[in-house]
Coordinates of N, CA and C and ligand atoms in Angstrom, one line a residue:
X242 N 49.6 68.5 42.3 CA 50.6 69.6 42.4 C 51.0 69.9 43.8
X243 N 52.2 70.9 43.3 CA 52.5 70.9 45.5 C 52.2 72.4 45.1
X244 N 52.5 73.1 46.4 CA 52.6 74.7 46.8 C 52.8 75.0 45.8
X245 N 54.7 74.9 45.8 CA 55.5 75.5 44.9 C 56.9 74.4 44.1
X246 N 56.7 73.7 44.6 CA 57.7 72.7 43.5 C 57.6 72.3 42.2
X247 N 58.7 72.6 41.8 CA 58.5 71.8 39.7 C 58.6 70.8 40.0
X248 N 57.8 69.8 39.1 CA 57.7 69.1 39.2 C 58.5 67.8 37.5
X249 N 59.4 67.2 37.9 CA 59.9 66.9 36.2 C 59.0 65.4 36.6
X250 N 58.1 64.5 35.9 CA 57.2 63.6 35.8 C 57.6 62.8 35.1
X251 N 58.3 61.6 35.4 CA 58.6 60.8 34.3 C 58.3 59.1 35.1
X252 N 58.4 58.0 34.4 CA 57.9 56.5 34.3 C 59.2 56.0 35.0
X253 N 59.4 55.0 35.6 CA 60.6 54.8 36.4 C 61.2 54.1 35.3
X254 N 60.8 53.4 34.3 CA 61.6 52.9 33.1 C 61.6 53.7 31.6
X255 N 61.4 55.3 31.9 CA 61.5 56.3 31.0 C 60.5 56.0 29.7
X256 N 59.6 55.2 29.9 CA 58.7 54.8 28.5 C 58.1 56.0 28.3
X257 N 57.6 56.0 26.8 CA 57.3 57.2 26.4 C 55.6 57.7 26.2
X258 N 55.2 58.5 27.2 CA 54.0 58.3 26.7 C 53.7 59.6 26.2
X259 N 52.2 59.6 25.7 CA 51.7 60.9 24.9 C 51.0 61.8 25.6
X260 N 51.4 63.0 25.8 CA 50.4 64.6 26.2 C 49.7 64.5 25.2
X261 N 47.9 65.0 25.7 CA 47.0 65.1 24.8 C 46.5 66.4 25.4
X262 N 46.5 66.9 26.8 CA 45.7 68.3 27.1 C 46.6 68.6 27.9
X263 N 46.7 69.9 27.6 CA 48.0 70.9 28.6 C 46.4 71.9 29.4
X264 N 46.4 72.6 29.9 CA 45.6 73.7 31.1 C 44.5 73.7 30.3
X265 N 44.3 74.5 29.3 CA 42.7 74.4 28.9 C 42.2 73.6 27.8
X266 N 42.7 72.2 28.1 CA 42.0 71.5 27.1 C 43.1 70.7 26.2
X267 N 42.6 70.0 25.1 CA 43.0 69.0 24.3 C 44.3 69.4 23.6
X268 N 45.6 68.9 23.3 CA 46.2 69.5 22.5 C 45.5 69.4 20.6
X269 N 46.7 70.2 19.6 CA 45.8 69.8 18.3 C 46.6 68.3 18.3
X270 N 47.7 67.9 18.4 CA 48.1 66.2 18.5 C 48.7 65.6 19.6
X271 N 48.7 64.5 19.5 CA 49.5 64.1 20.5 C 50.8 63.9 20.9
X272 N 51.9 64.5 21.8 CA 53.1 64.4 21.9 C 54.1 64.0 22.5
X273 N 54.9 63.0 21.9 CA 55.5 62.2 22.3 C 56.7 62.7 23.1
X274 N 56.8 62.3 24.9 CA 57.4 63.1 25.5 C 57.7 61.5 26.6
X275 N 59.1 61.9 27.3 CA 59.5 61.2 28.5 C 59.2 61.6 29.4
X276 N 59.4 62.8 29.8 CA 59.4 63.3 31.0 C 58.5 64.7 30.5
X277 N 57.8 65.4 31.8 CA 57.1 66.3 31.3 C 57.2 67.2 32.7
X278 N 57.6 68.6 32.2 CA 58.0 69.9 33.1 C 56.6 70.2 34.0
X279 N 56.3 70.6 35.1 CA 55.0 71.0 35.3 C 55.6 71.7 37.0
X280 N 54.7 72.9 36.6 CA 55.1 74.0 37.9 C 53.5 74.0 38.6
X281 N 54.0 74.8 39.7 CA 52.7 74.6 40.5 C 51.3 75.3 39.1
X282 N 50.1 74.6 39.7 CA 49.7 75.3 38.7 C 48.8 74.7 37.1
X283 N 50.1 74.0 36.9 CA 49.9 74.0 35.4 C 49.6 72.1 35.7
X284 N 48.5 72.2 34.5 CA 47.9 70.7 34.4 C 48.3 70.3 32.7
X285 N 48.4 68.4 32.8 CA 48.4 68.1 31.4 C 48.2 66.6 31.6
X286 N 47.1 66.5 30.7 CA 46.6 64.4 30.9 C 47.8 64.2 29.7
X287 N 48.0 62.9 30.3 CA 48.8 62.1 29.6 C 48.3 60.6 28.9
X288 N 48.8 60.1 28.0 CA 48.0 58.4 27.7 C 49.3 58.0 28.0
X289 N 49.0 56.4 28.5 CA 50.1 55.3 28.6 C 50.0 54.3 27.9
X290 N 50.8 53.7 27.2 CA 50.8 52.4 26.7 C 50.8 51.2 27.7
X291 N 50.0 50.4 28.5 CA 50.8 49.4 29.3 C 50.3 47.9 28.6
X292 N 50.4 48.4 27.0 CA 49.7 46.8 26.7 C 50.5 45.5 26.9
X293 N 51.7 45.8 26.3 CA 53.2 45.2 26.1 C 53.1 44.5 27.5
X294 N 52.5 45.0 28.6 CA 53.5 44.5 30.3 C 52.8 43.2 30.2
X295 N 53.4 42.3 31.0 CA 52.6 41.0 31.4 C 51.7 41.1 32.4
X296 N 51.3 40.3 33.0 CA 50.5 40.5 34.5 C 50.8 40.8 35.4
X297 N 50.6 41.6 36.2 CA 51.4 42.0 37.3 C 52.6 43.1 37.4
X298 N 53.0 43.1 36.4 CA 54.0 44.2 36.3 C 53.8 45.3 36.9
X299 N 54.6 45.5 37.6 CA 54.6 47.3 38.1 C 55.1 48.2 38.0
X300 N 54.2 49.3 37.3 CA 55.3 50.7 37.1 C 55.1 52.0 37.9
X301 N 56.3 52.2 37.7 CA 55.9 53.8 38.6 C 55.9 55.0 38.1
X302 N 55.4 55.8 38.2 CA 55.4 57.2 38.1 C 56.0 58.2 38.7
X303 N 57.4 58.7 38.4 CA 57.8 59.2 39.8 C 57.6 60.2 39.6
X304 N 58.2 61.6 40.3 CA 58.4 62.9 40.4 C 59.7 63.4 41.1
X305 N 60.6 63.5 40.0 CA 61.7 64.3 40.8 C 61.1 66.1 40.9
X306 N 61.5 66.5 42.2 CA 61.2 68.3 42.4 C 62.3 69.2 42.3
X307 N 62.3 69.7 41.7 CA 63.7 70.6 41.0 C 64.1 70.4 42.1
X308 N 65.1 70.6 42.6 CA 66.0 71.3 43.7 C 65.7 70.4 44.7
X309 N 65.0 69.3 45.1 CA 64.5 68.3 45.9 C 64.7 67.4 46.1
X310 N 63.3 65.9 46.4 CA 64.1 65.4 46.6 C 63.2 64.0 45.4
X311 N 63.1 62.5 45.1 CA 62.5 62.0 44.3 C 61.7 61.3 45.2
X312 N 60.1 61.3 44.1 CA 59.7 60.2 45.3 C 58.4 59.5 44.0
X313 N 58.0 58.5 44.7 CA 57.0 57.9 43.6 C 55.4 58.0 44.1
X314 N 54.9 58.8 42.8 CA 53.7 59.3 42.7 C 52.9 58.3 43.0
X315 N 52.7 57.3 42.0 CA 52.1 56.4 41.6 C 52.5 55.3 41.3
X316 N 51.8 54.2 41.7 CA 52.3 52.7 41.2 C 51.0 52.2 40.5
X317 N 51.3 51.7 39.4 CA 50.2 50.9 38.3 C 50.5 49.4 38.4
X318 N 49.9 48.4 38.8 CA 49.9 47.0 38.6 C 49.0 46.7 37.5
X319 N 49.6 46.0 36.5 CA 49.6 45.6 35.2 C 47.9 44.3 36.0
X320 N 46.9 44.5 35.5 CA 45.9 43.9 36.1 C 45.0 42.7 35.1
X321 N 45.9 42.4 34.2 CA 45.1 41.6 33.1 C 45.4 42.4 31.3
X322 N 44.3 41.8 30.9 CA 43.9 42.5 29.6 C 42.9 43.6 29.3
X323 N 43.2 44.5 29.0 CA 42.3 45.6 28.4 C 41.8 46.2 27.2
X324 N 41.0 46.8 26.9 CA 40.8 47.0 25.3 C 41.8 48.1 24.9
X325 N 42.0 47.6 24.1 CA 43.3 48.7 23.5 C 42.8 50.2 22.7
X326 N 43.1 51.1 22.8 CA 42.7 51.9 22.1 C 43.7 52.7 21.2
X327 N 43.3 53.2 20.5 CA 44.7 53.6 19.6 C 44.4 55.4 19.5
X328 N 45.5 56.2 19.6 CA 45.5 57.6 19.9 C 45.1 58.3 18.5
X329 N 43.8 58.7 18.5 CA 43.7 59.4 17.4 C 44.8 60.9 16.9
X330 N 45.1 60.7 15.9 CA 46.2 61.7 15.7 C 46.2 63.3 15.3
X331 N 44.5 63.3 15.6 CA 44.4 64.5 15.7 C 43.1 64.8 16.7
X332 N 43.7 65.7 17.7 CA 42.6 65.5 18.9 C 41.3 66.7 18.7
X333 N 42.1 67.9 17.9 CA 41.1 69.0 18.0 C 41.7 69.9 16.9
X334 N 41.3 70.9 16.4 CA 41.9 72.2 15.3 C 41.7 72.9 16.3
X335 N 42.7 73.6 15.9 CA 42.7 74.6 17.0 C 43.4 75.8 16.1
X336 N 42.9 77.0 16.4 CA 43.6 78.5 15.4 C 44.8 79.2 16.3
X337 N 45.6 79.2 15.9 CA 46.4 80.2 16.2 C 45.8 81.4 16.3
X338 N 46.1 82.1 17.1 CA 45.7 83.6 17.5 C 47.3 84.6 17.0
X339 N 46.7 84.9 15.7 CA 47.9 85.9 15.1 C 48.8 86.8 15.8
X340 N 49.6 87.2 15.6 CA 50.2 88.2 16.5 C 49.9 89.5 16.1
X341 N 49.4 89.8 14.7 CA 48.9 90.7 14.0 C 47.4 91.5 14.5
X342 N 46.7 90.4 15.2 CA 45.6 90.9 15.8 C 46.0 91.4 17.1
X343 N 46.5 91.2 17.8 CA 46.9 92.4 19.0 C 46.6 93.2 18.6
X344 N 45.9 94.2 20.2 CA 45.5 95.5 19.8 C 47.0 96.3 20.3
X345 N 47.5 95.7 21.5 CA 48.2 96.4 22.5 C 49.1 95.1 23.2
X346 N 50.2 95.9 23.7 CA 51.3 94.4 24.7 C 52.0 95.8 26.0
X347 N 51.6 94.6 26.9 CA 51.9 94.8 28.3 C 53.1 94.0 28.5
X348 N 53.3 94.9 29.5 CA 55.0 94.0 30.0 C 55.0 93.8 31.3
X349 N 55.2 93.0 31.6 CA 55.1 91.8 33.0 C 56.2 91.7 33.9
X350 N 57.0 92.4 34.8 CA 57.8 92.1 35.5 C 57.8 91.0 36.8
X351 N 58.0 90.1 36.9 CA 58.2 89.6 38.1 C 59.6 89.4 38.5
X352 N 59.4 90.2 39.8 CA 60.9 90.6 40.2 C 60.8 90.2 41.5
X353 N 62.2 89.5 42.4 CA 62.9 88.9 43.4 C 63.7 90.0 43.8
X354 N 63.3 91.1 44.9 CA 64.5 92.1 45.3 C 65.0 91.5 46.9
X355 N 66.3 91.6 46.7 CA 67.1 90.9 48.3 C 66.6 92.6 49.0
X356 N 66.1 92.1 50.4 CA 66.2 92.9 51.0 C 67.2 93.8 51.8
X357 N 68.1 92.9 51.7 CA 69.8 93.1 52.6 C 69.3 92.5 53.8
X358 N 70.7 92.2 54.2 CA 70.7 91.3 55.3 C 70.6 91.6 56.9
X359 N 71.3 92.9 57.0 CA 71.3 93.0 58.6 C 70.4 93.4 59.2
X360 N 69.4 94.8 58.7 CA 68.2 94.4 59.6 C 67.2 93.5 59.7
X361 N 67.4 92.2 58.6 CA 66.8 91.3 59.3 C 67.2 90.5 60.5
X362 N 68.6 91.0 60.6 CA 69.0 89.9 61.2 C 69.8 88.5 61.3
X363 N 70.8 88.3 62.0 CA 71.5 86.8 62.1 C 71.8 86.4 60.4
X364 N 72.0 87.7 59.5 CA 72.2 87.6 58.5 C 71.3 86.8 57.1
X365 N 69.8 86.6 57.9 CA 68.8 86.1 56.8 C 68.8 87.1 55.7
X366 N 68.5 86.7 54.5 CA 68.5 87.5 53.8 C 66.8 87.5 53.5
X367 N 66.2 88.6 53.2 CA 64.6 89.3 53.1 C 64.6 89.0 51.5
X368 N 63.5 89.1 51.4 CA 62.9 88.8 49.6 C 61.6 89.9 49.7
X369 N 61.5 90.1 48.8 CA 60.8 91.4 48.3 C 60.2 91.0 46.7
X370 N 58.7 90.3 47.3 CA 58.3 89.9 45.8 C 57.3 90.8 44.8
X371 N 57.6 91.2 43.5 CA 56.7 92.0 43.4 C 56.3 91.6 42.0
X372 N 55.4 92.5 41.1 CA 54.9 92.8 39.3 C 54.9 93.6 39.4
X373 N 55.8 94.3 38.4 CA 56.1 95.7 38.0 C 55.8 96.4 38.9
X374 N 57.2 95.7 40.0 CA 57.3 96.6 40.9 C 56.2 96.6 42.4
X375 N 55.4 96.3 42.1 CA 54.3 96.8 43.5 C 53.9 95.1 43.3
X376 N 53.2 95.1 44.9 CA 52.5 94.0 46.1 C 50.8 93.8 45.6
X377 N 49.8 93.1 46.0 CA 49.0 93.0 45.3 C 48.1 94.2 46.3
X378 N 47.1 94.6 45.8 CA 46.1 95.8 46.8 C 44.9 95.4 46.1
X379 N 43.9 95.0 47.1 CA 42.6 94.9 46.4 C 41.8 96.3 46.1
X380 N 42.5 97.3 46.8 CA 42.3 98.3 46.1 C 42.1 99.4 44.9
X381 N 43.4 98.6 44.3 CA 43.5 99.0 43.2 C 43.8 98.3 42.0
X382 N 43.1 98.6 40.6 CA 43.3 97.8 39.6 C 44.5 98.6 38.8
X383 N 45.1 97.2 38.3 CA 46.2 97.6 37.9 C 46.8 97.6 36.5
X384 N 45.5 96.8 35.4 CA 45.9 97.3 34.2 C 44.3 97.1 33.5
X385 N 44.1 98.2 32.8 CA 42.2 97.7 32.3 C 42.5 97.3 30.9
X386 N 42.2 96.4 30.9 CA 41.6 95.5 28.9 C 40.2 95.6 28.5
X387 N 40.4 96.0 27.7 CA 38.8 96.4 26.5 C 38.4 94.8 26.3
X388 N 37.0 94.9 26.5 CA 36.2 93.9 26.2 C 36.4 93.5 24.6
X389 N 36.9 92.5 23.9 CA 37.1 92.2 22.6 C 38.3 92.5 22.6
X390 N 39.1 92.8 23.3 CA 40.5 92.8 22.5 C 41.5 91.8 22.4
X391 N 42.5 91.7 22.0 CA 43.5 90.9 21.8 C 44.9 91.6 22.4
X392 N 44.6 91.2 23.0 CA 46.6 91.2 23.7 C 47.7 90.5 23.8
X393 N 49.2 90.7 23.4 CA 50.6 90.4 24.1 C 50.3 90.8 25.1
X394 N 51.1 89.8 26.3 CA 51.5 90.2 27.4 C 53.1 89.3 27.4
X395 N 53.9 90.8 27.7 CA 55.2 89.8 27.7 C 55.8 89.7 29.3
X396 N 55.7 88.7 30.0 CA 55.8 88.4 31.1 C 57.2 88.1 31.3
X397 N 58.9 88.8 32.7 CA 59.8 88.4 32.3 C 60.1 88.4 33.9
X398 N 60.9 87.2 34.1 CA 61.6 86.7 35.6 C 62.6 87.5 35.7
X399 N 62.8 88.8 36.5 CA 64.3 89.3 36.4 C 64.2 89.2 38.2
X400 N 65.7 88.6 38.6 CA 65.6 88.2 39.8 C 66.8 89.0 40.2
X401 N 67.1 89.4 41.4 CA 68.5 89.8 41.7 C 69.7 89.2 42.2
X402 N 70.8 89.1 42.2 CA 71.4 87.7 42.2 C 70.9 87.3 43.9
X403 N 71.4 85.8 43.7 CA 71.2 85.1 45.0 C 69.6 84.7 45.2
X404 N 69.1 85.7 44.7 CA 67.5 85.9 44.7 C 66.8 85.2 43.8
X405 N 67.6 84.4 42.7 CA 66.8 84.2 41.4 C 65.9 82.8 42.0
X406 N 64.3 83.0 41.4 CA 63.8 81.8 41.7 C 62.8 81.8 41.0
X407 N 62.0 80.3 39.9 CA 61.1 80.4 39.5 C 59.6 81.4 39.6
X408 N 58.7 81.3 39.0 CA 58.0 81.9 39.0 C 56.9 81.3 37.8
X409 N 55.5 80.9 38.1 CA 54.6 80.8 37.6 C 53.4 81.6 37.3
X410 N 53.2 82.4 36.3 CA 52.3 82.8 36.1 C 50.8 82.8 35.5
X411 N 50.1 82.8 36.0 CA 48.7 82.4 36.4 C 47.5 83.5 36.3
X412 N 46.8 83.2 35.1 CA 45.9 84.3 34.5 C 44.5 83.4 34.9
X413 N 43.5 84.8 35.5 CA 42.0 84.1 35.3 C 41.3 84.6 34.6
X414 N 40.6 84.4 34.0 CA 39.5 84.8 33.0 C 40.0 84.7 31.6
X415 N 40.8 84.2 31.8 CA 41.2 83.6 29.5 C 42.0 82.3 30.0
X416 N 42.4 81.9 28.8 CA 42.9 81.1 28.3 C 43.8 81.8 27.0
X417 N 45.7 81.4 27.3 CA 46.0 82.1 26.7 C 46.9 81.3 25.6
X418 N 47.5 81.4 24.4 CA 48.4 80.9 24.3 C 50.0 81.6 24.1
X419 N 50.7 80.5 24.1 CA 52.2 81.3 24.0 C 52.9 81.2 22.9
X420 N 52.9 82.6 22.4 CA 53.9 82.8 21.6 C 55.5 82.8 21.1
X421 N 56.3 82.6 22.6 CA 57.0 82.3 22.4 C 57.8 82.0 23.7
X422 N 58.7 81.6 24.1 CA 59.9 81.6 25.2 C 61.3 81.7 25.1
X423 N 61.6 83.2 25.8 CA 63.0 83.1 25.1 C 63.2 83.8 23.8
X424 N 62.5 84.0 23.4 CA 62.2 84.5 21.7 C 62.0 82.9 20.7
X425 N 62.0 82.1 21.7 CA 61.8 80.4 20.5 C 60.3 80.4 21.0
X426 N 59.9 79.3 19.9 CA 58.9 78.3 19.9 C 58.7 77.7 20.6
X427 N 57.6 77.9 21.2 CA 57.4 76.7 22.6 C 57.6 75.9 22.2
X428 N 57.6 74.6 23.0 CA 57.7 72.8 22.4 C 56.2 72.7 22.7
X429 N 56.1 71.6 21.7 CA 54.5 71.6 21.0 C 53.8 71.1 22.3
X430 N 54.0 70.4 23.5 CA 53.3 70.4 24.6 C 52.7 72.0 25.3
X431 N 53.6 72.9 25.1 CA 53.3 74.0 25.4 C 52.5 75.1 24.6
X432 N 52.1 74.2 23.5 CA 51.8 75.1 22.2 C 50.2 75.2 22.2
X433 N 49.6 74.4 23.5 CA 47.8 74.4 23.5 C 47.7 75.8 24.4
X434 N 46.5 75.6 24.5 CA 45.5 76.5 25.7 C 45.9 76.8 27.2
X435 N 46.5 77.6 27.5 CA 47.3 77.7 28.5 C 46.5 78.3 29.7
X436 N 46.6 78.6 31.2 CA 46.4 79.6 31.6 C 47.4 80.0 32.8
X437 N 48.4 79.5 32.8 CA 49.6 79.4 34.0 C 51.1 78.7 33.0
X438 N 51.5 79.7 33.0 CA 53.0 79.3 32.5 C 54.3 79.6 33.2
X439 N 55.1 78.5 33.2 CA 56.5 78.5 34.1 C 57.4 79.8 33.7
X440 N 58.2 80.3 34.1 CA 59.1 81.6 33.5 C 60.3 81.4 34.4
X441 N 61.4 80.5 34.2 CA 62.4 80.7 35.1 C 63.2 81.6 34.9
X442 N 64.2 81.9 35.9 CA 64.9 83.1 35.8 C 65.6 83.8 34.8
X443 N 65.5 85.4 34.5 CA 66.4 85.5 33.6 C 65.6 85.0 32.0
X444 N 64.2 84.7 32.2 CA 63.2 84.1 30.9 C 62.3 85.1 30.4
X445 N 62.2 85.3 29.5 CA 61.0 86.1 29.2 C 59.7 85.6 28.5
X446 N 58.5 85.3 28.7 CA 57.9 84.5 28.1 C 56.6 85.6 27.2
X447 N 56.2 85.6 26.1 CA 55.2 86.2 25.2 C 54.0 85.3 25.1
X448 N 52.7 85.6 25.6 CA 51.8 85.0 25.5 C 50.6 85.9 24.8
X449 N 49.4 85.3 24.4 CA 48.8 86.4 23.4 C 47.2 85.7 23.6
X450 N 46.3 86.2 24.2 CA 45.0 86.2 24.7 C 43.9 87.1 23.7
X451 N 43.0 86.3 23.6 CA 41.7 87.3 23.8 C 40.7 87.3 24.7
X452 N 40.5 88.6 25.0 CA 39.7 89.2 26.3 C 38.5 89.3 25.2
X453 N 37.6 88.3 25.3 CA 35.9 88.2 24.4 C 35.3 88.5 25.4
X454 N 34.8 87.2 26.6 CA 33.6 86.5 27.4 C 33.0 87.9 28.2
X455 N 33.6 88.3 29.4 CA 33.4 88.6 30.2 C 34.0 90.0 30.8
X456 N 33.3 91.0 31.1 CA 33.9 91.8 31.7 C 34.2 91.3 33.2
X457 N 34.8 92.7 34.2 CA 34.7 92.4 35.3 C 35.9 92.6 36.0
X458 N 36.6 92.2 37.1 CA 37.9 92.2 37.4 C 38.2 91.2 38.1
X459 N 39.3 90.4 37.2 CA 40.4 89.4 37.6 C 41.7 89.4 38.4
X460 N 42.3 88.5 38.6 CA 43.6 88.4 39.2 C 44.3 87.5 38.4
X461 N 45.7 88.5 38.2 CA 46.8 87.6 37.7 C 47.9 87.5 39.0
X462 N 48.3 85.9 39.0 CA 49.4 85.9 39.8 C 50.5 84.6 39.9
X463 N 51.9 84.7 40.9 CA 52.5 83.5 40.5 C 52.1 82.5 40.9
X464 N 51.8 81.3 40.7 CA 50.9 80.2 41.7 C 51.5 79.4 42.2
X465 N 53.0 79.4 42.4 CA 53.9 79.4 43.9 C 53.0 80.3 44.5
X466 N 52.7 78.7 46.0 CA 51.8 79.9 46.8 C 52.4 80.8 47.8
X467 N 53.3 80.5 47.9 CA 54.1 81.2 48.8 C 54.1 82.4 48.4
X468 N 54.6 82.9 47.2 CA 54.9 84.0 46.4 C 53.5 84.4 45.8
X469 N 52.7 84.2 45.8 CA 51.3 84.8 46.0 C 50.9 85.2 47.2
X470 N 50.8 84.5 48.2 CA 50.7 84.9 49.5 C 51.4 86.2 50.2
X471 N 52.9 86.4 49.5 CA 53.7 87.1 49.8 C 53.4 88.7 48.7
X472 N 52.0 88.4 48.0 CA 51.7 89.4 47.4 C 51.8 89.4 46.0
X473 N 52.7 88.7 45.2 CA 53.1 88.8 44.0 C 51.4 88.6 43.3
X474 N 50.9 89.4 43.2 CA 49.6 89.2 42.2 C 49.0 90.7 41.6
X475 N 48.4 90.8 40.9 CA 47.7 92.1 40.5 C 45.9 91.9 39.7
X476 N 45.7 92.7 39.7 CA 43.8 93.0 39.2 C 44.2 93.2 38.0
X477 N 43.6 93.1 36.8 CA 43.0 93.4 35.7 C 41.5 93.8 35.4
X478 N 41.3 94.5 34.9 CA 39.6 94.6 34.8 C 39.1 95.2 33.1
X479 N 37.9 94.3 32.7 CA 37.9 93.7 31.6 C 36.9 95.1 31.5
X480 N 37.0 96.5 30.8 CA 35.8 97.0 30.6 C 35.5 96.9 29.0
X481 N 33.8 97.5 29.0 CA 33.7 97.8 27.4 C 33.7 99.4 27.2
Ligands
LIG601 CU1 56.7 83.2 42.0

């Protein structure tokens, strides 16, 4: 991953291969995808087919960067014969976490405010990155969750114009899944164990956790590090 670039992942001859684990683990199947979205942050193994190539063949892996520029990740040279293995088509069960068991839902701002332009100067325009509003303080915790509970958290990109710019959000101490983006259905790559999800502008994304393991106090934040750096993060603290 970089700092902060999206990254779209795709084969320089668009072949299709299969996501099996998105951030925490295995998906429940495998999914048939070309290209695959990934912000700073967020991880997902992939299988390849290269049985078909002949010797020597070489493929690439490239990475175009949103807004960037393209370049090639990886080169695979086709190296002989290999044992072939075939994708089992069911990797793991996995339970949905009801929406019904929430105890409680939090709302997530990540907000881009222009600072205006002339006292910075020569007309730069200032950015002002925040969650609900405020910068991160190790001072202070900023939302407490009960040990055993279940939570929505509805996390939303509202940017001000000129200002609009992704945003990745990045939870420690769970593993969450998403309930929805947009008010739709994730796509089934997005549908495993998460703990960092993309939210581009103007998006709202509903994710839904259980707080079991551990008490203590965490940090949530964007994992553009820039915009972490620049503060966008906050404490959680897990009491019983
Ligand atoms: Cu951000």
């Amino acid at each position: 991953g970089s700092n902060s670039s999206i990254y779209h992942i795709a084969f320089d001859d668009k072949r299709t291969f299969h996501v099996i684990a998105s951030d925490g683990g295995f998906l429940e199947r495998p999914v048939p995808m070309n290209t695959i979205r990934l912000s700073a942050g967020e991880r997902a193994e992939i299988m390849v087919d290269f049985s078909k190539e002949s010797k020597y063949a070489v493929i690439s892996l490239l990475i175009d960067q949103m807004g960037g520029s393209r370049f090639e990740a990886m080169r695979i040279t086709v190296n002989g014969s290999a044992r072939v293995e075939t994708i089992p088509q069911t990797l793991r069960t996995m339970e949905k976490i009801p929406e019904s068991e929430a105890t409680g839902v939090r709302g997530f701002i990540m907000e881009t405010m222009s600072m205006g332009g002339n006292r910075m100067g020569m007309g730069m325009m200032g950015r002002r990155l925040t969650i609900n509003g405020k910068k991160m303080d190790i001072n202070r915790i900023d939302e407490q969750v009960r040990l055993g509970s279940t939570e929505i958290w509805e996390i939303t990109n509202r940017s001000a114009m000129m200002m609009s710019m992704p945003h990745s959000m990045h939870l420690h101490d769970v593993q969450f899944q998403i309930l929805s983006r947009n008010g739709r259905t994730p796509q089934p790559h997005e549908q495993g164990r998460k703990d960092t999800v993309l939210i581009m502008p103007g998006e709202t994304v509903r994710i839904i956790s259980r707080f079991r393991d551990y008490t203590g106090v965490y940090m949530y934040h964007c994992h553009l590090l820039e915009h972490e750096d620049d503060g966008m993060m906050g404490q959680f603290e897990v009491i019983t």
